[in-house]
PDB file of C-alpha atoms in Angstrom:
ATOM      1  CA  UNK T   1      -5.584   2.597 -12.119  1.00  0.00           C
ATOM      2  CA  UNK T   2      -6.782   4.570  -8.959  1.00  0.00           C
ATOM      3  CA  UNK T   3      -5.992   3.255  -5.295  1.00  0.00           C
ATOM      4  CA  UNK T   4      -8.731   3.058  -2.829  1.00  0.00           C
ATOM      5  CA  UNK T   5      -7.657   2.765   0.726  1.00  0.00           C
ATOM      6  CA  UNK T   6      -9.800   1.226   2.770  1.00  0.00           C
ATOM      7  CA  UNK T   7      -9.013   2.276   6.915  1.00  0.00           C
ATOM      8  CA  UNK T   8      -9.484  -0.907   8.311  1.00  0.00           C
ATOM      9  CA  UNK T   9      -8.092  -4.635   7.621  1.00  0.00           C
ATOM     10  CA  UNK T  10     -10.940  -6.387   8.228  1.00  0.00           C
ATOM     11  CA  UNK T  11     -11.394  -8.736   5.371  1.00  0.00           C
ATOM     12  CA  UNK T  12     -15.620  -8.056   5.435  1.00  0.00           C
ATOM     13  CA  UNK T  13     -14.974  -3.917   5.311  1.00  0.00           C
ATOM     14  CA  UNK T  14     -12.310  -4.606   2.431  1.00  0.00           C
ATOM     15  CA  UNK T  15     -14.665  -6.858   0.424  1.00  0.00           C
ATOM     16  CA  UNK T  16     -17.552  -4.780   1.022  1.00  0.00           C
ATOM     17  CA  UNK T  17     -15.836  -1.663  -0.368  1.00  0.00           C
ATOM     18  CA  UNK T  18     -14.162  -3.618  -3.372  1.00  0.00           C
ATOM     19  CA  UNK T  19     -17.605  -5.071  -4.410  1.00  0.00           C
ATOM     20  CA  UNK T  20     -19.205  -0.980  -4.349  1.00  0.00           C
ATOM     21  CA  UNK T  21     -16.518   0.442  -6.598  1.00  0.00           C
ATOM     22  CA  UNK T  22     -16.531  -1.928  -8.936  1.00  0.00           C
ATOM     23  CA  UNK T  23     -20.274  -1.601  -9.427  1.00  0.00           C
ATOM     24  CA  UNK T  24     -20.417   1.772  -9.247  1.00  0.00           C
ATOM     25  CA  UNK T  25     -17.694   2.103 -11.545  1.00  0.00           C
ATOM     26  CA  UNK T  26     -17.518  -0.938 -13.747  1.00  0.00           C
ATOM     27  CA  UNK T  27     -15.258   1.009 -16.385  1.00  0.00           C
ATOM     28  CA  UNK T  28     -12.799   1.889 -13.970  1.00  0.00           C
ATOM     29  CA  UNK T  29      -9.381  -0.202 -12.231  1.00  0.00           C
ATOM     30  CA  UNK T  30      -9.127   0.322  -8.740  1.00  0.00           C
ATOM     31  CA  UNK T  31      -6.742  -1.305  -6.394  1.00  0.00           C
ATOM     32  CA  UNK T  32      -8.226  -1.827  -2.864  1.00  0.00           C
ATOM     33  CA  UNK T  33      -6.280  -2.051   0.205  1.00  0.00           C
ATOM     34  CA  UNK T  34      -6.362  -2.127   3.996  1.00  0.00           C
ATOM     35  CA  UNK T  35      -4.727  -0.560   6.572  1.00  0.00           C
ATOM     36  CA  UNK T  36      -4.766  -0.099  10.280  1.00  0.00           C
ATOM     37  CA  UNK T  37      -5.916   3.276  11.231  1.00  0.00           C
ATOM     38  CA  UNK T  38      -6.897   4.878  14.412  1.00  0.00           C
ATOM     39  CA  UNK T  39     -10.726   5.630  15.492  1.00  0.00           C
ATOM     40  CA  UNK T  40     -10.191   7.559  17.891  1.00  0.00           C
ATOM     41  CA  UNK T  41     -12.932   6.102  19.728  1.00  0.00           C
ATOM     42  CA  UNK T  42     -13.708   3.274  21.751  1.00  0.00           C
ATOM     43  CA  UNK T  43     -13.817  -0.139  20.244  1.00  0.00           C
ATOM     44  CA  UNK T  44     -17.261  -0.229  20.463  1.00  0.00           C
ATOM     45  CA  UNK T  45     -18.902   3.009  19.787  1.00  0.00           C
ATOM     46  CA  UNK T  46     -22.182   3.468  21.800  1.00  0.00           C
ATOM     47  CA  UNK T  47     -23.632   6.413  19.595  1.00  0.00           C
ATOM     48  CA  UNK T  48     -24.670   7.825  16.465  1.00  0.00           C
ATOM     49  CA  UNK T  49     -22.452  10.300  17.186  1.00  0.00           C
ATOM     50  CA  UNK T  50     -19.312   8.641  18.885  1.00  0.00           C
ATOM     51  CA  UNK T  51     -19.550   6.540  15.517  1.00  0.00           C
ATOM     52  CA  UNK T  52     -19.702   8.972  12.922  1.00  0.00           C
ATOM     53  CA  UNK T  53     -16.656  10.437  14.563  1.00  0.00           C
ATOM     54  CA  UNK T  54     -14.859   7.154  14.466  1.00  0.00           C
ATOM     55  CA  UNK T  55     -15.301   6.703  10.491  1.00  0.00           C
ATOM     56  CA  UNK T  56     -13.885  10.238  10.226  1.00  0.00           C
ATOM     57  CA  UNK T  57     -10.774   9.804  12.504  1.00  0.00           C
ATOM     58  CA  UNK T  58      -9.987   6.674  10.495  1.00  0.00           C
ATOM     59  CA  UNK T  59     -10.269   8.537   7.202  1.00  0.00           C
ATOM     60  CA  UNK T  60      -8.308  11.312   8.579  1.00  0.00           C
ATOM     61  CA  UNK T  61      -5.472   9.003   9.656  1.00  0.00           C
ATOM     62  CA  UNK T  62      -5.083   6.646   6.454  1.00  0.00           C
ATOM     63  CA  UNK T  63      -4.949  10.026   4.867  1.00  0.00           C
ATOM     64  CA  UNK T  64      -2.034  11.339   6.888  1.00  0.00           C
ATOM     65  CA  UNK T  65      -0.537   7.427   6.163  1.00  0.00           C
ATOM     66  CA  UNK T  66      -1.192   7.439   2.505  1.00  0.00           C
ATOM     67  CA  UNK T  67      -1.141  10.742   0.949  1.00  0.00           C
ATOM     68  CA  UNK T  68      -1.283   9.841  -2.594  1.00  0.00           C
ATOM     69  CA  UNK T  69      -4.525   7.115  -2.615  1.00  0.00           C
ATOM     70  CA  UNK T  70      -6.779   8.201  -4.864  1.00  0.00           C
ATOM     71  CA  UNK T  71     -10.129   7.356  -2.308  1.00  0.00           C
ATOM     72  CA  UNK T  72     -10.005   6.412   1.326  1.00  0.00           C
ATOM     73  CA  UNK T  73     -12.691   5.225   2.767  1.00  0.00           C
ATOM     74  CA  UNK T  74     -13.399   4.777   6.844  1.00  0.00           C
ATOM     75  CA  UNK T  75     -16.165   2.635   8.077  1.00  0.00           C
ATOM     76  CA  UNK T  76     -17.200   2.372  11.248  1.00  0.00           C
ATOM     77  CA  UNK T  77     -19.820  -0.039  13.936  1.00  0.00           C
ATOM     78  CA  UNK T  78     -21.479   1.038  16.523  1.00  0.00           C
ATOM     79  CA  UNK T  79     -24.535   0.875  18.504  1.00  0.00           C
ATOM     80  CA  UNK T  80     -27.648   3.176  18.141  1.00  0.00           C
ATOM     81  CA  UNK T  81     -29.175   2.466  21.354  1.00  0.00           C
ATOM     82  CA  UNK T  82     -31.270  -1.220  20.697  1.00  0.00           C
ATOM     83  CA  UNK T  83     -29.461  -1.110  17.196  1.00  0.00           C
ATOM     84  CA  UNK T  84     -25.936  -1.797  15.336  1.00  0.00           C
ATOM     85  CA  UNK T  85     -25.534  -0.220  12.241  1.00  0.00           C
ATOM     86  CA  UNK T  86     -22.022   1.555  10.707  1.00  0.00           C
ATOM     87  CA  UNK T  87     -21.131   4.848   8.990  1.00  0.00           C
ATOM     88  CA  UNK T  88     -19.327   5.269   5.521  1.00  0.00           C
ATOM     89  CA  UNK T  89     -16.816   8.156   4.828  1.00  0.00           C
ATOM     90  CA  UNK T  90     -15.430   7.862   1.881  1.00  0.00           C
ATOM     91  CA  UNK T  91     -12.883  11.026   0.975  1.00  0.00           C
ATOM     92  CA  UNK T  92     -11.972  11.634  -2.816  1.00  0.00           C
ATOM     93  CA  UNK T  93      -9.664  15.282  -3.635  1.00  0.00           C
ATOM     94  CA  UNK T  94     -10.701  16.584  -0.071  1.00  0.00           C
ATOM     95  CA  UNK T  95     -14.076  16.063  -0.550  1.00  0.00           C
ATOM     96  CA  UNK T  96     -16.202  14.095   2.243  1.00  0.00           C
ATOM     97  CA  UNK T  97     -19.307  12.298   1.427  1.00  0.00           C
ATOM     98  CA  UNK T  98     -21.286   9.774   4.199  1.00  0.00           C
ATOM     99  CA  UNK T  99     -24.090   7.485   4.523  1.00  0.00           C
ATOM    100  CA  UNK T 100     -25.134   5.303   7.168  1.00  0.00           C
ATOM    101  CA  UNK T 101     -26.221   1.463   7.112  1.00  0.00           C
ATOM    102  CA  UNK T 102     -29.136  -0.599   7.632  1.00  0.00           C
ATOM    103  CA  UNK T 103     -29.715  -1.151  11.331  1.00  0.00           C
ATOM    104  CA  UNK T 104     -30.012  -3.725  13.151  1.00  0.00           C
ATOM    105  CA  UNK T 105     -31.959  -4.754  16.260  1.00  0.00           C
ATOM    106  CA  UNK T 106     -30.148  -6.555  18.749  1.00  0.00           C
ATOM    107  CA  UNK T 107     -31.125  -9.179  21.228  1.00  0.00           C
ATOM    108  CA  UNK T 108     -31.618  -7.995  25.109  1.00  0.00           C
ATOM    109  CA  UNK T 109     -29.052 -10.360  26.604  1.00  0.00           C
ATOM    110  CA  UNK T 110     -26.522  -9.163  23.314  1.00  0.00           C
ATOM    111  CA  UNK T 111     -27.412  -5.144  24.298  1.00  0.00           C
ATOM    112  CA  UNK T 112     -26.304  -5.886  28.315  1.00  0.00           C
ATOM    113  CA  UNK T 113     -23.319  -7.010  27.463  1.00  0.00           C
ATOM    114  CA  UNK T 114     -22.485  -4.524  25.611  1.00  0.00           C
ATOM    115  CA  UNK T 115     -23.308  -1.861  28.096  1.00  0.00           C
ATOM    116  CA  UNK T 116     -21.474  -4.413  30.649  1.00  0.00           C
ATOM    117  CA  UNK T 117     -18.271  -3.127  28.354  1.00  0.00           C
ATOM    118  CA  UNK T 118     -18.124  -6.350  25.736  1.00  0.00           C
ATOM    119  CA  UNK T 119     -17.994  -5.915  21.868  1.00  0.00           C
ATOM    120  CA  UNK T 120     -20.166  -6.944  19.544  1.00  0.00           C
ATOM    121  CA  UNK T 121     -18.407  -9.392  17.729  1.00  0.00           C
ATOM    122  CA  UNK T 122     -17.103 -11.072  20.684  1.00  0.00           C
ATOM    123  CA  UNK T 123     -20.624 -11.470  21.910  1.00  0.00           C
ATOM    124  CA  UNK T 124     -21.769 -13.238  18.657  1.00  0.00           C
ATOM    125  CA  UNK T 125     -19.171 -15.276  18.834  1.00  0.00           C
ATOM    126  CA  UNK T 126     -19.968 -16.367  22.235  1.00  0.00           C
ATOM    127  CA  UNK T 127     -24.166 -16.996  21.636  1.00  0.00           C
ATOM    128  CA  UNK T 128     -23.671 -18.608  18.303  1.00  0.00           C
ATOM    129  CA  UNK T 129     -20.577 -20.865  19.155  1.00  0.00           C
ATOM    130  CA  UNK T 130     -18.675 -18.831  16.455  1.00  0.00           C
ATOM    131  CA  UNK T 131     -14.908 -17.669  16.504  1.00  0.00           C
ATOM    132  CA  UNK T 132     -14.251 -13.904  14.681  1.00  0.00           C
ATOM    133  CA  UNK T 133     -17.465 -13.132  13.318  1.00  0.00           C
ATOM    134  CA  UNK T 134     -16.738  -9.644  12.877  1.00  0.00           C
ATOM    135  CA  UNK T 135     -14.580 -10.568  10.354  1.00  0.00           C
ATOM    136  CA  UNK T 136     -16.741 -12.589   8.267  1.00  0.00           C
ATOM    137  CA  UNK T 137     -20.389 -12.020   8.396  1.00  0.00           C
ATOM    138  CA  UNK T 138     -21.040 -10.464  11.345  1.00  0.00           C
ATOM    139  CA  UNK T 139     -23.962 -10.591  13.491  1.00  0.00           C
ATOM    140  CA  UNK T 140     -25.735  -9.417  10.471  1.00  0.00           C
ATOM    141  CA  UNK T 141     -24.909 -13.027   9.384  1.00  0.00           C
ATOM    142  CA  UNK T 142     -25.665 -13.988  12.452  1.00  0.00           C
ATOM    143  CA  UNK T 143     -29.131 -12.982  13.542  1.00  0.00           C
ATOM    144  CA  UNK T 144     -30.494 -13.218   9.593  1.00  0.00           C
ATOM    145  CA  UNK T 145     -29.464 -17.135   9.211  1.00  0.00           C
ATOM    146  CA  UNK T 146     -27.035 -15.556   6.193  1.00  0.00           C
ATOM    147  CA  UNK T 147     -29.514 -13.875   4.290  1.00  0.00           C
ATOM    148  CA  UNK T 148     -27.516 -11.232   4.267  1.00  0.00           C
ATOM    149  CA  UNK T 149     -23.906 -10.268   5.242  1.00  0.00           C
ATOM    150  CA  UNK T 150     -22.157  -7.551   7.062  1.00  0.00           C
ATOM    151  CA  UNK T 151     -19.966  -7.077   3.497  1.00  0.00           C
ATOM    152  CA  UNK T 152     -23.624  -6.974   1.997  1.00  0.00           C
ATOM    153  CA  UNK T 153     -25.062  -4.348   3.994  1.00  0.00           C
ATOM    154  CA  UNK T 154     -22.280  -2.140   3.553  1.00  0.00           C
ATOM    155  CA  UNK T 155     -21.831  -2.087   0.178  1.00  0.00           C
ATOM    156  CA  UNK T 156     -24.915  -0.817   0.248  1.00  0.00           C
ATOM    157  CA  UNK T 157     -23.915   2.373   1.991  1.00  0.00           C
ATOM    158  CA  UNK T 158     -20.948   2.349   0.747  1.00  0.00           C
ATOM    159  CA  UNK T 159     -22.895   2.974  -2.694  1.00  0.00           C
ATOM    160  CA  UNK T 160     -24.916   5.887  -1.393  1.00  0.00           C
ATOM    161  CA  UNK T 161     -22.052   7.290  -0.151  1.00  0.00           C
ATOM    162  CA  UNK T 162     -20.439   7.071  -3.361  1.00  0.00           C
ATOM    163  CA  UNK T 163     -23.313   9.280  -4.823  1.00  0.00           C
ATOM    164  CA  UNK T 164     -21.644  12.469  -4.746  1.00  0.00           C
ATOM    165  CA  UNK T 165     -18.639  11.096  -6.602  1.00  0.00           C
ATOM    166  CA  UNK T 166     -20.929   9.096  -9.221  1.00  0.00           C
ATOM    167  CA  UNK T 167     -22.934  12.645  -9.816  1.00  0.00           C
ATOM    168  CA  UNK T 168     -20.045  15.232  -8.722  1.00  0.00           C
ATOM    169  CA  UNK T 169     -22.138  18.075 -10.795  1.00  0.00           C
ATOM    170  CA  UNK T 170     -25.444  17.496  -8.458  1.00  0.00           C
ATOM    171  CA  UNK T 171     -23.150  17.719  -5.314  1.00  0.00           C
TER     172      UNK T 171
END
């Protein structure tokens, strides 16, 4: 059985990354866990960059937390100026591997507020009448009338970034 810690407790992030590794590798056991770790960067990233870096820091510090896990992977949200969209790190024997999410275009009135200094998920809780839909399925959720999910759209990164570990002699 392997252990794949996931940097993050968000219930949406932990699903997401459960649902990848057991496609990607149906013969294998893993046992998938969250835990706080530090981004390093503010709560709501407003680049590419600044977000990358985020995912990184949080992979770097559930390492330094749990030495022995087998994977750790560190996702990130942030905003890519009139889009969200998140980064996967995922970190197997000190090797790094990332891929980046779908995006998504946000309203106007959502993108002031968050250059006003508000988060995401607190503004799609307040223009859908919602409480903690960053923790379900996000604005993703949101904004597609559930077609799709923020768990959905990450495990589809979270797959890509899994590439160099499903291939390791290509990479």
């Amino acid at each position: 059985m392997q252990t794949v810690m996931v940097a993050s407790t968000n219930p949406a992030k932990i699903a997401a990354v459960r649902d990848a590794f057991t496609l990607v590798f149906p013969e294998q056991v893993f046992t998938v866990e969250g835990i706080a770790a530090l981004s390093g960067v503010r709560d709501q990233p407003l680049t590419c960059d600044e977000t990358l870096l985020g995912a990184k820091n949080r992979v770097r510090h559930c390492r330094e937390q749990c030495p022995n896990a087998d994977f750790i992977v560190g996702l990130e949200a942030g905003i890519d100026e009139k889009f969200t969209f998140a980064w996967m790190v995922i970190e197997h024997q000190g090797k790094m591997s990332e891929s980046r999410s779908a995006s998504l275009p946000l309203p106007p009135l959502a993108l002031e507020k968050i250059h006003q200094g508000m988060e995401l998920g607190d503004i799609m809780d307040e223009m859908f009448n919602q409480q903690n839909v960053k923790q379900k399925g996000g604005a993703i959720a949101m904004l597609t009338n559930h077609l799709l999910t923020r768990s959905s759209v990450y495990q589809q990164a979270l797959i890509l970034a899994l590439i160099p570990f499903i291939k390791p002699e290509l990479f």
